[in-house]
Amino acid sequence: MFVVINFVISKQKHNTMKKLTTLLLATLISLSAMAQQPYKVYCSVWGNNAAGSTMGYAYIGYGQQDRAGNWLVDSNGKGIYFNSVISVLNHLSKHGWQLEAAYDTQIPRLSDSTKYDTRQVLYLSKMITSDEEIIEGIYTKNMYKNR
């Protein structure tokens, strides 16, 4: 009789362990699936150009705290000089960014605050599955210095 009772208790423990293992596995799979869901992130890009001039250097903001030194550089840390807004868009589109909106804003000149220059601001988006992908393939002067 002891053997039968022990077998029944052992069988119940085994079933409970199977249920717990199945539940744990299902939870891990669902968490893994949720972590892989793509989500949209945004950045803003603006140039140091005056109205009617070429684009010049492009600055990028993607929510980083330190915005100093956030102009785009190549993989060697050298500033990228862009001929136009379109060349900036082409550069960023190679890294998965898509244009969402663009507008012009008036910036007072440093030499004469009564005169203004027009600055183009671009808003771009990108689908990612982890925050590390935001800056994938994009370098700023600040990031390059902190390598």
XYZ file of C-alpha atoms in Angstrom:
147
model
C 0.000 0.000 0.000
C 2.875 2.344 0.783
C 4.202 1.815 -2.737
C 0.838 2.733 -4.291
C 0.468 5.908 -2.169
C 4.071 6.893 -2.892
C 3.452 6.322 -6.615
C 0.302 8.524 -6.550
C 2.107 11.336 -4.683
C 5.077 11.045 -7.014
C 2.743 11.171 -10.038
C 1.013 14.308 -8.664
C 4.384 16.023 -8.108
C 5.414 15.071 -11.631
C 2.203 16.566 -13.111
C 2.638 19.740 -11.042
C 6.246 20.086 -12.233
C 5.169 19.540 -15.848
C 2.544 22.286 -15.498
C 5.031 24.691 -13.895
C 7.641 23.956 -16.551
C 5.098 24.470 -19.335
C 3.913 27.737 -17.763
C 7.487 28.989 -17.378
C 8.347 28.062 -20.956
C 5.204 29.788 -22.294
C 6.045 32.929 -20.283
C 9.602 33.019 -21.605
C 8.438 32.560 -25.193
C 5.868 35.354 -24.896
C 8.429 37.719 -23.310
C 10.894 36.896 -26.065
C 8.245 37.560 -28.719
C 7.335 40.900 -27.120
C 10.985 41.959 -26.971
C 11.334 41.395 -30.710
C 8.350 43.540 -31.728
C 9.567 46.469 -33.880
C 8.794 49.971 -32.694
C 9.229 53.388 -34.272
C 11.829 55.905 -33.082
C 12.411 59.458 -34.260
C 15.243 61.898 -34.754
C 15.573 65.486 -35.846
C 18.268 66.755 -38.193
C 19.236 70.331 -38.942
C 22.084 72.048 -40.734
C 24.296 75.008 -40.056
C 23.448 76.580 -43.379
C 22.276 80.096 -44.067
C 19.447 80.735 -46.507
C 20.484 80.053 -50.080
C 23.712 78.287 -49.150
C 24.630 74.633 -49.296
C 23.679 72.429 -46.364
C 27.065 72.244 -44.632
C 27.357 70.073 -41.541
C 24.296 68.256 -40.226
C 23.381 67.925 -36.568
C 21.243 65.077 -35.241
C 19.076 64.791 -32.172
C 17.570 61.450 -31.205
C 16.804 62.092 -27.547
C 20.338 61.938 -26.219
C 21.090 63.979 -23.113
C 24.358 65.510 -24.233
C 23.639 67.440 -27.426
C 27.075 69.063 -27.634
C 29.126 67.771 -30.533
C 26.229 66.007 -32.214
C 27.161 66.798 -35.809
C 27.484 63.847 -38.162
C 30.973 62.462 -38.794
C 32.319 59.530 -40.789
C 33.779 56.373 -39.221
C 37.133 58.194 -38.861
C 35.624 61.076 -36.872
C 35.869 63.597 -39.717
C 32.852 65.887 -40.154
C 30.685 65.053 -43.159
C 30.003 68.102 -45.322
C 26.653 67.754 -47.084
C 25.890 69.576 -50.336
C 22.146 69.693 -49.721
C 19.300 68.509 -47.535
C 18.754 65.679 -50.003
C 22.327 64.434 -49.484
C 21.629 64.286 -45.721
C 18.414 62.327 -46.366
C 20.261 59.944 -48.691
C 22.950 59.384 -46.066
C 20.443 58.641 -43.288
C 18.179 56.511 -45.496
C 21.113 54.107 -45.956
C 20.778 53.459 -42.224
C 17.015 52.867 -42.287
C 15.729 56.389 -41.555
C 12.670 57.721 -43.411
C 11.496 61.306 -43.695
C 8.384 62.107 -41.652
C 8.271 65.908 -41.886
C 10.356 68.946 -42.803
C 9.985 72.611 -41.980
C 11.903 75.873 -42.049
C 12.601 77.905 -38.948
C 14.063 81.365 -38.515
C 17.275 81.625 -36.463
C 18.657 85.037 -35.412
C 22.131 85.721 -36.761
C 24.926 85.898 -34.225
C 26.442 88.943 -35.922
C 23.149 90.868 -36.117
C 20.175 89.699 -34.062
C 17.811 91.832 -36.158
C 18.468 89.571 -39.172
C 17.479 85.947 -39.469
C 18.652 82.919 -41.365
C 16.388 80.086 -42.428
C 17.257 76.682 -41.080
C 15.664 73.507 -42.397
C 14.701 70.944 -39.780
C 13.926 67.356 -40.750
C 12.087 64.783 -38.678
C 12.875 61.176 -39.527
C 11.750 57.803 -38.198
C 13.067 54.266 -38.159
C 11.669 50.895 -37.073
C 13.903 49.092 -34.564
C 13.709 46.170 -32.143
C 16.296 47.446 -29.627
C 17.468 50.916 -28.591
C 21.017 50.148 -29.756
C 19.758 50.241 -33.354
C 18.977 53.972 -33.125
C 22.581 54.952 -33.766
C 23.556 51.948 -35.884
C 25.897 53.154 -38.631
C 25.624 56.816 -37.548
C 28.441 58.644 -35.804
C 28.491 62.051 -34.190
C 31.575 63.958 -33.100
C 30.623 63.461 -29.464
C 30.170 59.694 -29.896
C 33.461 59.404 -31.760
C 35.377 61.247 -29.011
C 33.898 58.951 -26.340
C 34.912 55.674 -28.043
